[in-house]
């Protein structure tokens, strides 16, 4: 299931990222694919990688600027031009990585919000089912009879307490 184009092999098969991981996959993940929590983790991990790449590009830019300054001091115009181009390229790379990181972080926040809403929804549905079963079991006449009995016993206790105090 592959075709070659100019010596490059393009794979069209749908490989899951978990096939390349060394960690074992659960049966559920193998059948249904990775969960939304797994995808969220991978997205956050990718954002961190992009942030690291941005910092590395900024560091490379500073090194290129140092080399540029040194080339200018030595009068090496061609070398200075090359280092200036490198510095500009590294700066653009850093900005692009940072931009992608920001977009990924925004997407991760939205996905995380959706995951949390799903969890709250599941919890609330459980609470509603529990309340429904309690309401179904609740016998209003029996509760009323019990409350009347309690009030009568309470009044009797008051009368007996008043008699003892006299």
PDB file of C-alpha atoms in Angstrom:
ATOM      1  CA  UNK A   1       0.000   0.000   0.000  1.00  0.00           C
ATOM      2  CA  UNK A   2       2.635   2.531  -0.993  1.00  0.00           C
ATOM      3  CA  UNK A   3       3.692   4.429  -4.048  1.00  0.00           C
ATOM      4  CA  UNK A   4       7.002   6.007  -4.875  1.00  0.00           C
ATOM      5  CA  UNK A   5       7.414   9.460  -6.283  1.00  0.00           C
ATOM      6  CA  UNK A   6      10.890  10.816  -7.064  1.00  0.00           C
ATOM      7  CA  UNK A   7      12.475   8.231  -4.809  1.00  0.00           C
ATOM      8  CA  UNK A   8      10.263   9.155  -1.832  1.00  0.00           C
ATOM      9  CA  UNK A   9       7.965   6.529  -0.392  1.00  0.00           C
ATOM     10  CA  UNK A  10       4.472   7.700   0.578  1.00  0.00           C
ATOM     11  CA  UNK A  11       2.519   5.441   2.874  1.00  0.00           C
ATOM     12  CA  UNK A  12      -1.243   5.628   2.523  1.00  0.00           C
ATOM     13  CA  UNK A  13      -2.118   3.166   5.255  1.00  0.00           C
ATOM     14  CA  UNK A  14      -3.672   4.581   8.379  1.00  0.00           C
ATOM     15  CA  UNK A  15      -1.032   4.071  11.042  1.00  0.00           C
ATOM     16  CA  UNK A  16      -2.020   4.995  14.552  1.00  0.00           C
ATOM     17  CA  UNK A  17       0.503   6.830  16.671  1.00  0.00           C
ATOM     18  CA  UNK A  18       0.248   4.048  19.241  1.00  0.00           C
ATOM     19  CA  UNK A  19       1.815   1.588  16.792  1.00  0.00           C
ATOM     20  CA  UNK A  20       5.033   3.539  17.082  1.00  0.00           C
ATOM     21  CA  UNK A  21       4.886   3.877  20.864  1.00  0.00           C
ATOM     22  CA  UNK A  22       6.556   1.320  23.068  1.00  0.00           C
ATOM     23  CA  UNK A  23       3.727   1.516  25.615  1.00  0.00           C
ATOM     24  CA  UNK A  24       1.064  -1.194  25.475  1.00  0.00           C
ATOM     25  CA  UNK A  25      -2.361  -0.176  24.276  1.00  0.00           C
ATOM     26  CA  UNK A  26      -5.551  -1.102  26.112  1.00  0.00           C
ATOM     27  CA  UNK A  27      -8.147  -3.240  24.387  1.00  0.00           C
ATOM     28  CA  UNK A  28     -10.592  -0.331  24.345  1.00  0.00           C
ATOM     29  CA  UNK A  29      -8.026   1.935  22.687  1.00  0.00           C
ATOM     30  CA  UNK A  30      -7.188  -0.807  20.185  1.00  0.00           C
ATOM     31  CA  UNK A  31     -10.839  -1.196  19.203  1.00  0.00           C
ATOM     32  CA  UNK A  32     -12.146   2.359  19.397  1.00  0.00           C
ATOM     33  CA  UNK A  33      -8.940   4.296  18.908  1.00  0.00           C
ATOM     34  CA  UNK A  34      -7.312   6.644  21.391  1.00  0.00           C
ATOM     35  CA  UNK A  35      -9.613   8.399  23.852  1.00  0.00           C
ATOM     36  CA  UNK A  36     -10.130  12.147  23.877  1.00  0.00           C
ATOM     37  CA  UNK A  37      -7.966  12.321  27.019  1.00  0.00           C
ATOM     38  CA  UNK A  38      -5.131  10.602  25.122  1.00  0.00           C
ATOM     39  CA  UNK A  39      -5.524  13.060  22.267  1.00  0.00           C
ATOM     40  CA  UNK A  40      -5.513  15.967  24.731  1.00  0.00           C
ATOM     41  CA  UNK A  41      -2.293  14.682  26.310  1.00  0.00           C
ATOM     42  CA  UNK A  42      -0.653  14.385  22.886  1.00  0.00           C
ATOM     43  CA  UNK A  43      -1.799  17.891  21.960  1.00  0.00           C
ATOM     44  CA  UNK A  44      -0.359  19.365  25.166  1.00  0.00           C
ATOM     45  CA  UNK A  45       2.871  17.447  24.613  1.00  0.00           C
ATOM     46  CA  UNK A  46       3.100  18.834  21.082  1.00  0.00           C
ATOM     47  CA  UNK A  47       2.559  22.361  22.402  1.00  0.00           C
ATOM     48  CA  UNK A  48       5.477  21.865  24.821  1.00  0.00           C
ATOM     49  CA  UNK A  49       7.669  20.607  21.967  1.00  0.00           C
ATOM     50  CA  UNK A  50       6.800  23.657  19.878  1.00  0.00           C
ATOM     51  CA  UNK A  51       7.675  25.949  22.782  1.00  0.00           C
ATOM     52  CA  UNK A  52      11.044  24.217  23.158  1.00  0.00           C
ATOM     53  CA  UNK A  53      11.706  24.532  19.434  1.00  0.00           C
ATOM     54  CA  UNK A  54      10.869  28.235  19.612  1.00  0.00           C
ATOM     55  CA  UNK A  55      13.369  28.751  22.436  1.00  0.00           C
ATOM     56  CA  UNK A  56      16.001  26.821  20.517  1.00  0.00           C
ATOM     57  CA  UNK A  57      15.417  28.953  17.421  1.00  0.00           C
ATOM     58  CA  UNK A  58      15.758  32.109  19.546  1.00  0.00           C
ATOM     59  CA  UNK A  59      19.047  30.773  20.929  1.00  0.00           C
ATOM     60  CA  UNK A  60      20.256  30.007  17.388  1.00  0.00           C
ATOM     61  CA  UNK A  61      19.264  33.530  16.358  1.00  0.00           C
ATOM     62  CA  UNK A  62      21.400  35.021  19.125  1.00  0.00           C
ATOM     63  CA  UNK A  63      24.353  32.852  18.073  1.00  0.00           C
ATOM     64  CA  UNK A  64      23.926  33.990  14.455  1.00  0.00           C
ATOM     65  CA  UNK A  65      23.879  37.612  15.624  1.00  0.00           C
ATOM     66  CA  UNK A  66      27.122  37.076  17.528  1.00  0.00           C
ATOM     67  CA  UNK A  67      28.708  35.536  14.446  1.00  0.00           C
ATOM     68  CA  UNK A  68      27.335  38.409  12.350  1.00  0.00           C
ATOM     69  CA  UNK A  69      28.894  40.960  14.664  1.00  0.00           C
ATOM     70  CA  UNK A  70      32.212  39.125  14.590  1.00  0.00           C
ATOM     71  CA  UNK A  71      32.134  38.933  10.758  1.00  0.00           C
ATOM     72  CA  UNK A  72      31.406  42.667  10.509  1.00  0.00           C
ATOM     73  CA  UNK A  73      34.314  43.462  12.857  1.00  0.00           C
ATOM     74  CA  UNK A  74      36.606  41.317  10.694  1.00  0.00           C
ATOM     75  CA  UNK A  75      35.362  43.001   7.513  1.00  0.00           C
ATOM     76  CA  UNK A  76      33.929  39.743   6.117  1.00  0.00           C
ATOM     77  CA  UNK A  77      30.945  41.148   4.155  1.00  0.00           C
ATOM     78  CA  UNK A  78      29.880  37.856   2.534  1.00  0.00           C
ATOM     79  CA  UNK A  79      30.031  35.984   5.832  1.00  0.00           C
ATOM     80  CA  UNK A  80      28.133  38.819   7.532  1.00  0.00           C
ATOM     81  CA  UNK A  81      25.405  38.590   4.873  1.00  0.00           C
ATOM     82  CA  UNK A  82      25.074  34.822   5.419  1.00  0.00           C
ATOM     83  CA  UNK A  83      24.919  35.194   9.198  1.00  0.00           C
ATOM     84  CA  UNK A  84      22.312  37.966   8.836  1.00  0.00           C
ATOM     85  CA  UNK A  85      20.167  35.690   6.667  1.00  0.00           C
ATOM     86  CA  UNK A  86      20.572  32.880   9.199  1.00  0.00           C
ATOM     87  CA  UNK A  87      19.593  35.210  12.021  1.00  0.00           C
ATOM     88  CA  UNK A  88      16.472  36.358  10.171  1.00  0.00           C
ATOM     89  CA  UNK A  89      15.525  32.764   9.336  1.00  0.00           C
ATOM     90  CA  UNK A  90      15.950  31.674  12.958  1.00  0.00           C
ATOM     91  CA  UNK A  91      13.838  34.606  14.160  1.00  0.00           C
ATOM     92  CA  UNK A  92      11.055  33.692  11.731  1.00  0.00           C
ATOM     93  CA  UNK A  93      11.261  30.043  12.810  1.00  0.00           C
ATOM     94  CA  UNK A  94      10.964  31.055  16.466  1.00  0.00           C
ATOM     95  CA  UNK A  95       7.911  33.199  15.737  1.00  0.00           C
ATOM     96  CA  UNK A  96       6.274  30.469  13.668  1.00  0.00           C
ATOM     97  CA  UNK A  97       6.863  27.852  16.381  1.00  0.00           C
ATOM     98  CA  UNK A  98       5.498  30.231  18.997  1.00  0.00           C
ATOM     99  CA  UNK A  99       2.436  30.972  16.836  1.00  0.00           C
ATOM    100  CA  UNK A 100       1.742  27.250  16.345  1.00  0.00           C
ATOM    101  CA  UNK A 101       2.253  26.639  20.050  1.00  0.00           C
ATOM    102  CA  UNK A 102      -0.270  29.332  20.905  1.00  0.00           C
ATOM    103  CA  UNK A 103      -2.852  27.898  18.508  1.00  0.00           C
ATOM    104  CA  UNK A 104      -2.296  24.409  19.850  1.00  0.00           C
ATOM    105  CA  UNK A 105      -2.649  25.644  23.412  1.00  0.00           C
ATOM    106  CA  UNK A 106      -5.938  27.331  22.531  1.00  0.00           C
ATOM    107  CA  UNK A 107      -7.185  24.132  20.949  1.00  0.00           C
ATOM    108  CA  UNK A 108      -6.087  22.113  23.968  1.00  0.00           C
ATOM    109  CA  UNK A 109      -8.015  24.467  26.254  1.00  0.00           C
ATOM    110  CA  UNK A 110     -11.161  24.003  24.188  1.00  0.00           C
ATOM    111  CA  UNK A 111     -10.779  20.224  24.156  1.00  0.00           C
ATOM    112  CA  UNK A 112     -10.118  20.189  27.898  1.00  0.00           C
ATOM    113  CA  UNK A 113     -13.277  22.232  28.468  1.00  0.00           C
ATOM    114  CA  UNK A 114     -15.257  19.763  26.383  1.00  0.00           C
ATOM    115  CA  UNK A 115     -13.809  16.821  28.336  1.00  0.00           C
ATOM    116  CA  UNK A 116     -14.713  18.450  31.645  1.00  0.00           C
ATOM    117  CA  UNK A 117     -18.240  19.230  30.425  1.00  0.00           C
ATOM    118  CA  UNK A 118     -18.618  15.588  29.427  1.00  0.00           C
ATOM    119  CA  UNK A 119     -17.502  14.481  32.885  1.00  0.00           C
ATOM    120  CA  UNK A 120     -19.924  16.902  34.576  1.00  0.00           C
ATOM    121  CA  UNK A 121     -22.714  15.722  32.289  1.00  0.00           C
ATOM    122  CA  UNK A 122     -22.078  12.074  33.209  1.00  0.00           C
ATOM    123  CA  UNK A 123     -22.036  12.946  36.907  1.00  0.00           C
ATOM    124  CA  UNK A 124     -25.237  14.951  36.663  1.00  0.00           C
ATOM    125  CA  UNK A 125     -27.030  12.165  34.788  1.00  0.00           C
ATOM    126  CA  UNK A 126     -26.073   9.783  37.607  1.00  0.00           C
ATOM    127  CA  UNK A 127     -27.375  12.212  40.214  1.00  0.00           C
ATOM    128  CA  UNK A 128     -30.628  12.659  38.326  1.00  0.00           C
ATOM    129  CA  UNK A 129     -31.118   8.881  38.073  1.00  0.00           C
ATOM    130  CA  UNK A 130     -30.431   8.540  41.799  1.00  0.00           C
ATOM    131  CA  UNK A 131     -32.883  11.288  42.689  1.00  0.00           C
ATOM    132  CA  UNK A 132     -35.490   9.747  40.410  1.00  0.00           C
ATOM    133  CA  UNK A 133     -35.212   6.366  42.124  1.00  0.00           C
ATOM    134  CA  UNK A 134     -35.452   8.009  45.560  1.00  0.00           C
ATOM    135  CA  UNK A 135     -38.524   9.974  44.509  1.00  0.00           C
ATOM    136  CA  UNK A 136     -40.117   6.816  43.128  1.00  0.00           C
ATOM    137  CA  UNK A 137     -39.539   4.995  46.433  1.00  0.00           C
ATOM    138  CA  UNK A 138     -40.803   7.921  48.500  1.00  0.00           C
ATOM    139  CA  UNK A 139     -44.302   7.203  49.872  1.00  0.00           C
ATOM    140  CA  UNK A 140     -45.834  10.549  50.771  1.00  0.00           C
ATOM    141  CA  UNK A 141     -48.649   9.028  52.888  1.00  0.00           C
ATOM    142  CA  UNK A 142     -46.186   6.952  54.892  1.00  0.00           C
ATOM    143  CA  UNK A 143     -43.938   9.966  55.480  1.00  0.00           C
ATOM    144  CA  UNK A 144     -46.942  12.050  56.544  1.00  0.00           C
ATOM    145  CA  UNK A 145     -48.075   9.320  58.961  1.00  0.00           C
ATOM    146  CA  UNK A 146     -44.546   9.073  60.401  1.00  0.00           C
ATOM    147  CA  UNK A 147     -44.308  12.850  60.865  1.00  0.00           C
ATOM    148  CA  UNK A 148     -47.717  12.942  62.638  1.00  0.00           C
ATOM    149  CA  UNK A 149     -46.590  10.114  64.924  1.00  0.00           C
ATOM    150  CA  UNK A 150     -43.353  12.005  65.664  1.00  0.00           C
ATOM    151  CA  UNK A 151     -45.265  15.213  66.492  1.00  0.00           C
ATOM    152  CA  UNK A 152     -47.632  13.300  68.812  1.00  0.00           C
ATOM    153  CA  UNK A 153     -44.695  11.659  70.605  1.00  0.00           C
ATOM    154  CA  UNK A 154     -42.971  15.029  70.896  1.00  0.00           C
ATOM    155  CA  UNK A 155     -46.123  16.576  72.425  1.00  0.00           C
ATOM    156  CA  UNK A 156     -46.423  13.643  74.843  1.00  0.00           C
ATOM    157  CA  UNK A 157     -42.809  14.166  75.876  1.00  0.00           C
ATOM    158  CA  UNK A 158     -43.496  17.874  76.494  1.00  0.00           C
ATOM    159  CA  UNK A 159     -46.521  17.048  78.633  1.00  0.00           C
ATOM    160  CA  UNK A 160     -44.591  14.461  80.670  1.00  0.00           C
ATOM    161  CA  UNK A 161     -41.652  16.849  81.112  1.00  0.00           C
ATOM    162  CA  UNK A 162     -44.024  19.612  82.288  1.00  0.00           C
ATOM    163  CA  UNK A 163     -45.695  17.189  84.743  1.00  0.00           C
ATOM    164  CA  UNK A 164     -42.330  16.136  86.186  1.00  0.00           C
ATOM    165  CA  UNK A 165     -41.226  19.765  86.608  1.00  0.00           C
ATOM    166  CA  UNK A 166     -44.375  20.634  88.574  1.00  0.00           C
TER     167      UNK A 166
END
